[in-house]
C-alpha cells in the first residue's frame, strides 16, 4: 500500500503563529537539542574518568568559541525545556488550561528561561574569575 | 465509545496500541525526577567552572554526587529516548526508516547512558 505521499495534517503553514503553538514547537525543538547536547555531557564525564589528556581536550573544546556557543545554546534549550516541562506537568494535573492562564504561563516560561540562562552564565563566569 | 470495546478490553484499558498510557506515564515520571536532578547538576557544574581535573574527579567520585549523576544519566537518557521516539513516529512516515531511526536512538541512548555511568563509577570506586 502506497502511504508515503499522502498529505498529512496539521498543515502548519496555513496557521498564524501564536504564542501557544510556537512554545509547543519550541518544546520539541529544545528537547531534541538537549538530547544532542548530552553527547557533550557524556564526553565530559568519560574524559574526566580517562585522565588529564582527555580532560584537557574536552576543556579546550568547551573553552573555544564554538564550544561556548554550543554550551550556551544547550543551557538555553535545557532551561526552556525545564520551565516549559513544568508548565506541561501542571497541565497534566488539570491546572492552568484556560486560555488566559496558558498565555500567562507561556510568558512566564520565556522570562524564566532568559533569567535562568543568563543567571547560570553570570554565575559560571563569576566562579571562573574569582 | 464503550460500544466498540468488549468488557475485557475496557477493564484492561490498554487501547489499540496495546500498551495504554504506559509511554506517556513513564515520560511524566522521568520528567518529575529530572526537575530536581537537572537543577542540582547545573548548579554543581557551574560551581566547578574552570576547576582543575582533581577537583572534578574528587567531586564526581564522592558518594552523593556519583549517585545523583548516575540517576540523572538514567532518568535523562530514558526521558530523551521516549521523547525522540515520539518525534520520529510523528515525522518519519516510511516504515523501514522509522523503525531504523527508533532503534538507532534507543541504542545510542543505552550506549551513552552506560558510558556515562561507567565513567562515574570508575571515579567513585577509585579507578
Coordinates of N, CA and C in Angstrom, one line a residue:
Chain A
X1 N 0.8 -1.2 0.0 CA 0.0 0.0 0.0 C 0.9 1.3 0.0
X2 N 0.6 2.2 -1.0 CA 1.4 3.4 -1.1 C 0.9 4.4 -0.1
X3 N 1.6 4.6 1.0 CA 1.2 5.5 2.0 C 2.2 6.7 2.2
X4 N 3.3 6.7 1.5 CA 4.4 7.6 1.7 C 4.0 9.0 1.3
X5 N 3.2 9.2 0.3 CA 3.0 10.6 -0.3 C 1.6 11.2 0.1
X6 N 0.9 10.6 1.0 CA -0.3 11.2 1.4 C -0.1 12.5 2.1
X7 N -1.1 13.5 1.9 CA -1.0 14.8 2.6 C -1.3 14.5 4.1
X8 N -0.6 15.2 5.0 CA -0.8 14.9 6.4 C -1.2 16.2 7.1
X9 N -2.1 16.1 8.0 CA -2.4 17.2 8.9 C -1.6 17.1 10.1
X10 N -1.3 18.2 10.9 CA -1.8 19.5 10.6 C -1.0 20.3 9.5
X11 N -1.6 21.1 8.7 CA -0.9 21.9 7.8 C -0.4 23.2 8.4
X12 N 0.7 23.1 9.1 CA 1.2 24.2 10.0 C 1.3 25.5 9.2
X13 N 1.6 25.4 7.9 CA 1.9 26.7 7.2 C 0.7 27.5 7.0
X14 N -0.5 27.0 7.1 CA -1.7 27.8 6.9 C -2.2 28.5 8.2
X15 N -1.5 28.2 9.4 CA -1.9 28.8 10.6 C -1.1 30.0 10.9
X16 N -1.7 31.0 11.5 CA -0.9 32.2 12.0 C -0.2 31.7 13.3
X17 N 1.1 32.0 13.4 CA 1.8 31.6 14.6 C 1.2 32.3 15.8
X18 N 1.0 31.5 16.9 CA 0.5 32.1 18.2 C 1.5 31.6 19.3
X19 N 1.5 32.4 20.4 CA 2.4 32.1 21.5 C 2.3 30.6 21.9
X20 N 1.1 30.1 22.0 CA 0.9 28.7 22.5 C 1.5 27.7 21.5
X21 N 1.3 27.9 20.2 CA 1.8 26.9 19.2 C 3.3 27.0 19.1
X22 N 3.8 28.3 19.1 CA 5.2 28.5 19.0 C 6.0 27.8 20.2
X23 N 5.4 28.0 21.4 CA 6.1 27.4 22.6 C 6.0 25.9 22.5
X24 N 4.9 25.4 22.0 CA 4.8 23.9 21.8 C 5.8 23.4 20.9
X25 N 6.0 24.0 19.8 CA 7.0 23.6 18.8 C 8.4 23.7 19.4
X26 N 8.6 24.8 20.1 CA 9.9 25.0 20.8 C 10.2 23.9 21.8
X27 N 9.2 23.4 22.5 CA 9.4 22.4 23.4 C 10.0 21.1 22.8
X28 N 9.5 20.8 21.6 CA 10.1 19.7 20.9 C 11.5 20.0 20.4
X29 N 11.6 21.2 19.8 CA 12.9 21.5 19.2 C 14.0 21.5 20.3
X30 N 13.7 22.1 21.5 CA 14.7 22.2 22.6 C 14.9 20.8 23.2
X31 N 13.9 19.9 23.1 CA 14.0 18.5 23.6 C 15.1 17.8 22.7
X32 N 15.0 18.0 21.4 CA 15.9 17.4 20.5 C 17.3 18.0 20.8
X33 N 17.4 19.3 20.9 CA 18.7 20.0 21.1 C 19.4 19.5 22.4
X34 N 18.6 19.4 23.5 CA 19.1 18.9 24.8 C 19.6 17.5 24.6
X35 N 18.9 16.6 23.9 CA 19.3 15.2 23.6 C 20.6 15.2 22.9
X36 N 20.8 16.0 21.9 CA 22.1 16.1 21.2 C 23.2 16.6 22.1
X37 N 22.8 17.5 22.9 CA 23.8 18.1 23.9 C 24.3 17.1 24.9
X38 N 23.6 16.0 25.1 CA 24.1 15.0 26.1 C 25.4 14.4 25.6
X39 N 25.6 14.4 24.3 CA 26.9 13.9 23.8 C 28.1 14.6 24.5
X40 N 27.9 16.0 24.7 CA 28.9 16.8 25.3 C 29.1 16.4 26.8
X41 N 27.9 16.1 27.5 CA 27.9 15.7 28.9 C 28.7 14.4 29.0
X42 N 28.3 13.4 28.2 CA 29.0 12.1 28.3 C 30.5 12.2 28.0
X43 N 30.8 13.0 27.0 CA 32.2 13.2 26.6 C 33.0 13.8 27.8
X44 N 32.3 14.8 28.5 CA 33.0 15.4 29.7 C 33.2 14.4 30.8
X45 N 32.1 13.5 31.1 CA 32.3 12.5 32.2 C 33.3 11.5 31.8
X46 N 33.3 11.0 30.6 CA 34.3 10.0 30.2 C 35.7 10.5 30.2
X47 N 35.8 11.8 29.8 CA 37.2 12.4 29.7 C 37.7 12.6 31.2
X48 N 36.8 13.0 32.1 CA 37.2 13.1 33.5 C 37.7 11.8 34.1
X49 N 37.1 10.7 33.7 CA 37.5 9.4 34.2 C 38.7 8.9 33.4
X50 N 38.9 9.3 32.2 CA 40.0 8.8 31.4 C 41.4 9.4 31.8
X51 N 41.4 10.6 32.2 CA 42.7 11.2 32.6 C 43.0 12.6 32.1
X52 N 44.1 13.2 32.4 CA 44.4 14.6 32.2 C 44.4 14.9 30.7
X53 N 44.9 14.1 29.8 CA 45.0 14.5 28.4 C 43.6 14.6 27.8
X54 N 42.7 13.6 28.1 CA 41.4 13.6 27.6 C 40.6 14.7 28.1
X55 N 40.8 15.0 29.4 CA 40.1 16.1 30.1 C 40.5 17.5 29.5
X56 N 41.8 17.6 29.2 CA 42.3 18.8 28.6 C 41.7 19.1 27.3
X57 N 41.5 18.0 26.5 CA 40.9 18.1 25.2 C 39.4 18.6 25.3
X58 N 38.7 18.1 26.2 CA 37.3 18.5 26.3 C 37.2 19.9 26.9
X59 N 38.1 20.2 27.8 CA 38.1 21.6 28.3 C 38.5 22.6 27.3
X60 N 39.4 22.2 26.4 CA 39.8 23.1 25.3 C 38.7 23.4 24.4
X61 N 37.9 22.3 24.1 CA 36.7 22.4 23.2 C 35.7 23.3 23.9
X62 N 35.4 23.1 25.2 CA 34.4 23.9 25.9 C 34.8 25.3 26.0
X63 N 36.1 25.6 26.0 CA 36.5 27.0 26.2 C 36.6 27.7 24.9
X64 N 36.6 27.0 23.7 CA 36.7 27.6 22.4 C 35.4 28.4 22.1
X65 N 35.4 29.2 21.1 CA 34.3 30.0 20.7 C 33.1 29.1 20.4
X66 N 33.3 28.1 19.5 CA 32.2 27.2 19.1 C 31.7 26.3 20.3
X67 N 32.7 26.0 21.2 CA 32.3 25.2 22.4 C 31.4 26.0 23.3
X68 N 31.8 27.3 23.5 CA 30.9 28.2 24.4 C 29.6 28.4 23.7
X69 N 29.6 28.6 22.4 CA 28.3 28.8 21.7 C 27.4 27.6 21.9
X70 N 28.0 26.4 21.7 CA 27.2 25.2 21.9 C 26.7 25.0 23.3
X71 N 27.6 25.3 24.3 CA 27.2 25.3 25.7 C 26.1 26.3 26.0
X72 N 26.2 27.5 25.4 CA 25.2 28.5 25.7 C 23.8 28.0 25.1
X73 N 23.9 27.5 23.9 CA 22.6 27.0 23.3 C 22.1 25.8 24.1
X74 N 22.9 25.0 24.6 CA 22.5 23.9 25.4 C 21.8 24.4 26.7
X75 N 22.5 25.3 27.3 CA 21.9 25.9 28.6 C 20.5 26.5 28.3
X76 N 20.4 27.3 27.2 CA 19.2 27.9 26.8 C 18.1 26.9 26.6
X77 N 18.4 25.9 25.8 CA 17.5 24.8 25.5 C 17.0 24.1 26.7
X78 N 18.0 23.7 27.6 CA 17.7 23.0 28.8 C 16.8 23.8 29.7
X79 N 17.1 25.1 29.9 CA 16.3 25.9 30.8 C 14.9 26.1 30.2
X80 N 14.7 26.2 28.9 CA 13.4 26.3 28.3 C 12.6 25.1 28.5
X81 N 13.3 23.9 28.2 CA 12.6 22.6 28.3 C 12.2 22.3 29.7
X82 N 13.1 22.7 30.6 CA 12.8 22.5 32.1 C 11.6 23.3 32.5
X83 N 11.6 24.6 32.2 CA 10.5 25.5 32.6 C 9.2 25.1 31.9
X84 N 9.2 24.9 30.6 CA 8.0 24.6 29.8 C 7.5 23.2 30.2
X85 N 8.5 22.3 30.6 CA 8.1 21.0 31.0 C 7.3 21.0 32.3
X86 N 7.7 21.9 33.2 CA 7.0 22.1 34.5 C 5.6 22.6 34.1
X87 N 5.5 23.5 33.1 CA 4.2 24.0 32.7 C 3.3 22.9 32.2
X88 N 3.9 21.9 31.4 CA 3.2 20.8 30.9 C 2.7 19.9 32.1
X89 N 3.6 19.7 33.1 CA 3.2 18.9 34.2 C 2.0 19.5 34.9
X90 N 1.9 20.8 35.1 CA 0.7 21.4 35.6 C -0.5 21.2 34.8
X91 N -0.3 21.3 33.5 CA -1.5 21.0 32.6 C -1.9 19.5 32.7
X92 N -1.0 18.6 32.9 CA -1.3 17.2 33.0 C -2.1 17.0 34.3
X93 N -1.9 17.9 35.3 CA -2.7 17.8 36.6 C -4.0 18.5 36.4
X94 N -4.3 19.1 35.2 CA -5.5 19.8 35.0 C -5.5 21.3 35.5
X95 N -4.3 21.8 35.7 CA -4.2 23.2 36.2 C -3.7 24.1 35.1
X96 N -4.4 25.3 35.0 CA -3.9 26.3 34.1 C -4.2 26.1 32.6
X97 N -5.3 25.4 32.3 CA -5.6 25.0 31.0 C -6.4 26.1 30.3
X98 N -7.0 27.1 31.0 CA -7.8 28.2 30.4 C -6.8 29.0 29.5
X99 N -7.4 29.6 28.5 CA -6.6 30.4 27.5 C -5.8 31.4 28.2
X100 N -6.4 32.2 29.1 CA -5.7 33.3 29.7 C -4.5 32.8 30.6
X101 N -4.8 31.7 31.3 CA -3.7 31.1 32.1 C -2.6 30.5 31.3
X102 N -3.0 29.9 30.1 CA -2.0 29.3 29.3 C -1.0 30.4 28.7
X103 N -1.6 31.6 28.3 CA -0.8 32.7 27.9 C 0.1 33.2 29.0
X104 N -0.5 33.4 30.2 CA 0.3 33.9 31.3 C 1.5 33.0 31.6
X105 N 1.2 31.7 31.7 CA 2.3 30.7 32.0 C 3.3 30.7 30.8
X106 N 2.9 30.9 29.6 CA 3.8 30.9 28.5 C 4.8 32.0 28.6
X107 N 4.3 33.3 28.8 CA 5.2 34.4 29.0 C 6.1 34.2 30.2
X108 N 5.6 33.6 31.3 CA 6.4 33.3 32.5 C 7.6 32.4 32.1
X109 N 7.3 31.4 31.3 CA 8.3 30.4 30.9 C 9.4 31.1 30.1
X110 N 9.0 32.0 29.2 CA 10.0 32.7 28.4 C 10.9 33.6 29.3
X111 N 10.3 34.3 30.2 CA 11.1 35.2 31.1 C 12.0 34.4 32.0
X112 N 11.4 33.3 32.6 CA 12.2 32.4 33.5 C 13.4 31.8 32.7
X113 N 13.2 31.4 31.4 CA 14.2 30.8 30.6 C 15.4 31.8 30.5
X114 N 15.1 33.0 30.1 CA 16.1 34.1 29.9 C 16.9 34.3 31.3
X115 N 16.1 34.5 32.4 CA 16.7 34.8 33.7 C 17.6 33.6 34.1
X116 N 17.1 32.4 34.0 CA 17.9 31.2 34.4 C 19.2 31.0 33.6
X117 N 19.0 31.2 32.2 CA 20.2 31.0 31.4 C 21.2 32.1 31.6
X118 N 20.8 33.3 31.7 CA 21.8 34.4 32.0 C 22.4 34.2 33.4
X119 N 21.5 33.9 34.3 CA 22.0 33.7 35.7 C 23.1 32.6 35.8
X120 N 22.8 31.5 35.0 CA 23.8 30.4 35.0 C 25.1 30.8 34.5
X121 N 25.1 31.6 33.4 CA 26.3 32.0 32.8 C 27.1 33.1 33.6
X122 N 26.3 34.0 34.2 CA 26.9 35.0 35.0 C 27.6 34.3 36.2
X123 N 26.9 33.4 36.8 CA 27.5 32.6 37.9 C 28.7 31.9 37.5
X124 N 28.7 31.2 36.3 CA 29.8 30.5 35.8 C 31.1 31.4 35.6
X125 N 30.8 32.6 35.0 CA 32.0 33.5 34.8 C 32.5 34.1 36.1
X126 N 31.5 34.3 37.1 CA 32.0 34.8 38.4 C 32.8 33.7 39.1
X127 N 32.4 32.5 39.0 CA 33.2 31.4 39.6 C 34.6 31.3 39.0
X128 N 34.6 31.4 37.7 CA 35.9 31.3 36.9 C 36.8 32.4 37.2
X129 N 36.2 33.6 37.3 CA 37.0 34.8 37.6 C 37.5 34.9 39.0
X130 N 36.7 34.4 40.0 CA 37.1 34.6 41.4 C 37.9 33.5 41.9
Chain B
X1 N -18.5 5.2 23.1 CA -17.2 4.6 22.8 C -17.1 3.2 23.4
X2 N -17.8 3.0 24.5 CA -17.8 1.7 25.2 C -18.4 0.6 24.3
X3 N -19.3 1.1 23.3 CA -19.9 0.1 22.4 C -18.9 -0.7 21.7
X4 N -17.8 -0.1 21.3 CA -16.8 -0.8 20.5 C -15.8 -1.6 21.2
X5 N -15.8 -1.5 22.5 CA -14.8 -2.3 23.3 C -15.6 -3.4 24.1
X6 N -14.9 -4.6 24.1 CA -15.5 -5.6 25.0 C -15.2 -5.3 26.4
X7 N -16.0 -5.9 27.3 CA -15.8 -5.6 28.8 C -14.3 -5.9 29.2
X8 N -13.7 -6.9 28.6 CA -12.4 -7.2 29.0 C -11.4 -6.2 28.5
X9 N -11.6 -5.7 27.3 CA -10.7 -4.6 26.7 C -10.8 -3.4 27.6
X10 N -12.1 -3.1 28.0 CA -12.3 -1.9 28.8 C -11.6 -1.9 30.2
X11 N -11.7 -3.1 30.8 CA -11.1 -3.2 32.1 C -9.6 -3.2 32.1
X12 N -9.0 -3.7 31.0 CA -7.6 -3.7 30.8 C -7.1 -2.2 30.5
X13 N -7.9 -1.5 29.7 CA -7.6 -0.1 29.5 C -6.4 0.1 28.6
X14 N -6.1 -0.8 27.8 CA -4.8 -0.7 27.0 C -5.0 -0.1 25.6
X15 N -6.2 0.0 25.1 CA -6.4 0.6 23.8 C -5.9 -0.1 22.6
X16 N -5.9 0.5 21.5 CA -5.5 -0.2 20.3 C -4.0 -0.4 20.2
X17 N -3.2 0.4 20.9 CA -1.7 0.3 20.8 C -1.2 -0.8 21.8
X18 N -2.1 -1.4 22.6 CA -1.9 -2.5 23.5 C -0.9 -2.2 24.7
X19 N -0.6 -0.9 24.8 CA 0.2 -0.5 26.0 C -0.4 0.6 26.8
X20 N -1.6 1.0 26.4 CA -2.3 2.0 27.2 C -1.5 3.3 27.3
X21 N -1.5 3.9 28.5 CA -0.8 5.2 28.7 C 0.6 5.0 29.3
X22 N 1.1 3.8 29.2 CA 2.4 3.5 29.8 C 3.5 4.4 29.3
X23 N 3.6 4.6 28.0 CA 4.7 5.5 27.4 C 4.5 6.9 28.0
X24 N 3.3 7.4 27.9 CA 3.0 8.8 28.4 C 3.3 8.9 29.9
X25 N 2.9 7.9 30.7 CA 3.1 8.0 32.1 C 4.6 7.9 32.5
X26 N 5.4 7.1 31.8 CA 6.8 7.0 32.1 C 7.6 8.3 31.7
X27 N 7.1 8.9 30.7 CA 7.6 10.2 30.3 C 7.4 11.2 31.4
X28 N 6.3 11.2 32.0 CA 6.0 12.1 33.1 C 6.8 11.8 34.4
X29 N 6.9 10.5 34.7 CA 7.6 10.1 35.9 C 9.1 10.5 35.8
X30 N 9.7 10.3 34.6 CA 11.1 10.7 34.4 C 11.2 12.2 34.4
X31 N 10.2 12.9 33.9 CA 10.3 14.4 33.9 C 10.3 14.9 35.3
X32 N 9.4 14.4 36.1 CA 9.4 14.8 37.5 C 10.7 14.5 38.2
X33 N 11.3 13.4 38.0 CA 12.6 13.1 38.6 C 13.7 14.0 38.1
X34 N 13.6 14.4 36.8 CA 14.6 15.2 36.2 C 14.6 16.7 36.7
X35 N 13.5 17.2 37.2 CA 13.4 18.6 37.6 C 14.5 18.9 38.7
X36 N 14.4 18.2 39.9 CA 15.5 18.5 40.9 C 16.9 18.0 40.4
X37 N 17.0 16.9 39.7 CA 18.3 16.4 39.3 C 19.0 17.4 38.4
X38 N 18.3 18.0 37.4 CA 18.9 18.9 36.4 C 19.3 20.2 37.2
X39 N 18.4 20.7 38.1 CA 18.8 21.9 38.8 C 20.0 21.7 39.6
X40 N 20.1 20.6 40.3 CA 21.2 20.2 41.1 C 22.5 20.1 40.3
X41 N 22.4 19.4 39.1 CA 23.6 19.2 38.3 C 24.1 20.5 37.7
X42 N 23.2 21.3 37.2 CA 23.7 22.6 36.6 C 24.4 23.4 37.6
X43 N 23.7 23.5 38.8 CA 24.3 24.3 39.9 C 25.7 23.8 40.3
X44 N 25.8 22.5 40.3 CA 27.1 21.9 40.7 C 28.2 22.1 39.7
X45 N 27.8 22.0 38.4 CA 28.8 22.2 37.3 C 29.2 23.6 37.2
X46 N 28.3 24.5 37.5 CA 28.6 25.9 37.5 C 29.7 26.2 38.6
X47 N 29.5 25.6 39.7 CA 30.4 25.8 40.9 C 31.8 25.2 40.5
X48 N 31.9 24.3 39.5 CA 33.1 23.7 39.1 C 33.8 24.3 37.9
X49 N 33.2 25.4 37.4 CA 33.7 26.1 36.2 C 35.1 26.4 36.3
X50 N 35.9 26.0 35.4 CA 37.4 26.3 35.4 C 38.2 25.6 36.4
X51 N 37.6 24.7 37.2 CA 38.3 23.9 38.2 C 39.2 22.9 37.6
X52 N 40.4 22.6 38.3 CA 41.3 21.6 37.7 C 40.7 20.2 37.8
X53 N 41.2 19.3 37.0 CA 40.7 17.9 36.9 C 40.5 17.3 38.3
X54 N 41.5 17.5 39.2 CA 41.4 16.8 40.5 C 40.2 17.2 41.3
X55 N 39.8 18.4 41.2 CA 38.5 18.8 41.9 C 37.3 18.2 41.3
X56 N 37.3 18.1 39.9 CA 36.2 17.5 39.2 C 36.1 16.0 39.6
X57 N 37.2 15.3 39.5 CA 37.1 13.8 39.8 C 36.8 13.6 41.3
X58 N 37.3 14.4 42.2 CA 37.0 14.3 43.6 C 35.5 14.4 43.8
X59 N 35.0 15.4 43.1 CA 33.5 15.7 43.3 C 32.7 14.6 42.7
X60 N 33.0 14.2 41.4 CA 32.2 13.2 40.8 C 32.3 11.8 41.5
X61 N 33.5 11.6 42.1 CA 33.7 10.3 42.7 C 33.2 10.2 44.1
X62 N 32.8 11.3 44.7 CA 32.2 11.2 46.1 C 30.8 10.7 46.1
X63 N 30.4 10.0 47.1 CA 29.2 9.2 47.1 C 27.9 9.9 46.6
X64 N 27.5 11.0 47.2 CA 26.3 11.6 46.8 C 26.3 12.1 45.3
X65 N 27.3 12.9 45.0 CA 27.3 13.4 43.6 C 27.3 12.2 42.6
X66 N 28.1 11.1 42.9 CA 28.1 10.0 42.0 C 26.7 9.4 41.8
X67 N 26.1 9.2 43.0 CA 24.7 8.6 42.9 C 23.8 9.4 42.1
X68 N 23.8 10.8 42.4 CA 22.8 11.7 41.7 C 23.1 11.8 40.3
X69 N 24.4 11.8 39.9 CA 24.8 11.8 38.5 C 24.4 10.6 37.7
X70 N 24.5 9.4 38.4 CA 24.0 8.2 37.8 C 22.5 8.2 37.6
X71 N 21.8 8.7 38.6 CA 20.3 8.9 38.5 C 20.0 9.8 37.3
X72 N 20.7 10.9 37.2 CA 20.5 11.9 36.2 C 20.7 11.3 34.8
X73 N 21.7 10.5 34.7 CA 22.0 9.8 33.4 C 20.9 8.9 33.0
X74 N 20.5 8.1 34.0 CA 19.4 7.0 33.7 C 18.1 7.7 33.4
X75 N 17.7 8.7 34.2 CA 16.4 9.3 34.0 C 16.5 10.2 32.7
X76 N 17.6 10.9 32.5 CA 17.8 11.7 31.4 C 17.7 11.0 30.0
X77 N 18.5 9.9 29.9 CA 18.5 9.2 28.6 C 17.2 8.4 28.5
X78 N 16.6 8.0 29.5 CA 15.3 7.3 29.4 C 14.3 8.3 28.9
X79 N 14.2 9.5 29.5 CA 13.3 10.5 29.1 C 13.6 11.0 27.6
X80 N 14.8 11.1 27.2 CA 15.2 11.5 25.9 C 14.8 10.5 24.8
X81 N 15.0 9.2 25.1 CA 14.7 8.3 24.1 C 13.2 8.1 23.9
X82 N 12.4 8.3 25.0 CA 10.9 8.3 24.9 C 10.5 9.5 24.1
X83 N 11.0 10.6 24.3 CA 10.6 11.9 23.6 C 11.0 11.8 22.1
X84 N 12.3 11.4 21.9 CA 12.7 11.3 20.5 C 11.9 10.2 19.7
X85 N 11.5 9.2 20.4 CA 10.7 8.1 19.7 C 9.4 8.8 19.2
X86 N 8.8 9.6 20.0 CA 7.5 10.2 19.6 C 7.7 11.2 18.4
X87 N 8.9 11.9 18.5 CA 9.2 12.8 17.4 C 9.4 12.0 16.1
X88 N 10.1 10.9 16.1 CA 10.3 10.1 15.0 C 9.0 9.5 14.4
X89 N 8.2 9.0 15.4 CA 6.9 8.5 15.0 C 6.0 9.5 14.3
X90 N 6.1 10.8 14.7 CA 5.3 11.8 14.1 C 5.8 12.2 12.7
X91 N 7.1 12.2 12.5 CA 7.6 12.9 11.3 C 8.2 11.9 10.3
X92 N 8.6 10.7 10.7 CA 9.2 9.8 9.7 C 8.1 8.8 9.4
X93 N 7.6 8.9 8.1 CA 6.4 8.1 7.8 C 6.8 6.8 7.0
X94 N 8.0 6.7 6.5 CA 8.4 5.5 5.9 C 8.7 4.4 6.9
X95 N 8.0 3.3 6.9 CA 8.0 2.3 8.0 C 9.4 1.8 8.3
X96 N 10.2 1.5 7.2 CA 11.5 1.0 7.5 C 12.5 2.0 8.1
X97 N 12.4 3.3 7.6 CA 13.2 4.3 8.1 C 12.8 4.6 9.5
X98 N 11.6 4.6 9.8 CA 11.0 4.9 11.1 C 11.6 3.9 12.2
X99 N 11.5 2.6 11.8 CA 12.0 1.6 12.8 C 13.5 1.7 12.9
X100 N 14.2 2.0 11.8 CA 15.7 2.1 11.9 C 16.0 3.3 12.8
X101 N 15.3 4.4 12.6 CA 15.7 5.6 13.4 C 15.4 5.4 14.9
X102 N 14.3 4.7 15.2 CA 13.9 4.5 16.6 C 15.0 3.6 17.2
X103 N 15.3 2.5 16.5 CA 16.4 1.6 17.0 C 17.7 2.3 17.2
X104 N 18.0 3.2 16.3 CA 19.3 4.0 16.4 C 19.3 4.8 17.7
X105 N 18.2 5.6 17.9 CA 18.0 6.5 19.0 C 18.1 5.7 20.3
X106 N 17.3 4.6 20.4 CA 17.3 3.8 21.6 C 18.7 3.1 21.9
X107 N 19.3 2.7 20.8 CA 20.6 2.1 21.0 C 21.6 3.1 21.5
X108 N 21.6 4.3 20.9 CA 22.5 5.4 21.3 C 22.3 5.8 22.7
X109 N 21.0 5.8 23.1 CA 20.7 6.2 24.5 C 21.3 5.2 25.5
X110 N 21.2 3.9 25.2 CA 21.7 2.9 26.1 C 23.2 3.0 26.2
X111 N 23.9 3.1 25.0 CA 25.3 3.2 25.0 C 25.8 4.4 25.7
X112 N 25.2 5.6 25.4 CA 25.7 6.9 26.1 C 25.4 6.8 27.6
X113 N 24.3 6.3 28.0 CA 24.0 6.3 29.4 C 24.9 5.4 30.1
X114 N 25.2 4.2 29.5 CA 26.2 3.3 30.1 C 27.6 3.8 30.2
X115 N 28.0 4.5 29.1 CA 29.3 5.2 29.1 C 29.4 6.2 30.2
X116 N 28.4 7.0 30.4 CA 28.4 8.0 31.5 C 28.4 7.4 32.8
X117 N 27.6 6.4 33.0 CA 27.5 5.7 34.3 C 28.8 5.0 34.6
X118 N 29.4 4.3 33.6 CA 30.7 3.7 33.8 C 31.8 4.7 34.2
X119 N 31.8 5.8 33.6 CA 32.8 6.8 33.9 C 32.7 7.3 35.4
X120 N 31.4 7.5 35.8 CA 31.2 8.0 37.2 C 31.6 6.9 38.2
X121 N 31.2 5.6 37.9 CA 31.5 4.5 38.8 C 33.0 4.3 38.9
X122 N 33.7 4.5 37.8 CA 35.2 4.3 37.8 C 35.8 5.3 38.7
X123 N 35.3 6.6 38.7 CA 35.8 7.6 39.6 C 35.4 7.3 41.0
X124 N 34.2 6.8 41.2 CA 33.6 6.5 42.6 C 34.4 5.4 43.2
X125 N 34.8 4.4 42.4 CA 35.5 3.2 43.0 C 37.0 3.3 42.9
X126 N 37.5 4.5 42.6 CA 38.9 4.8 42.6 C 39.7 4.1 41.5
X127 N 39.2 4.2 40.2 CA 39.9 3.6 39.1 C 41.1 4.4 38.6

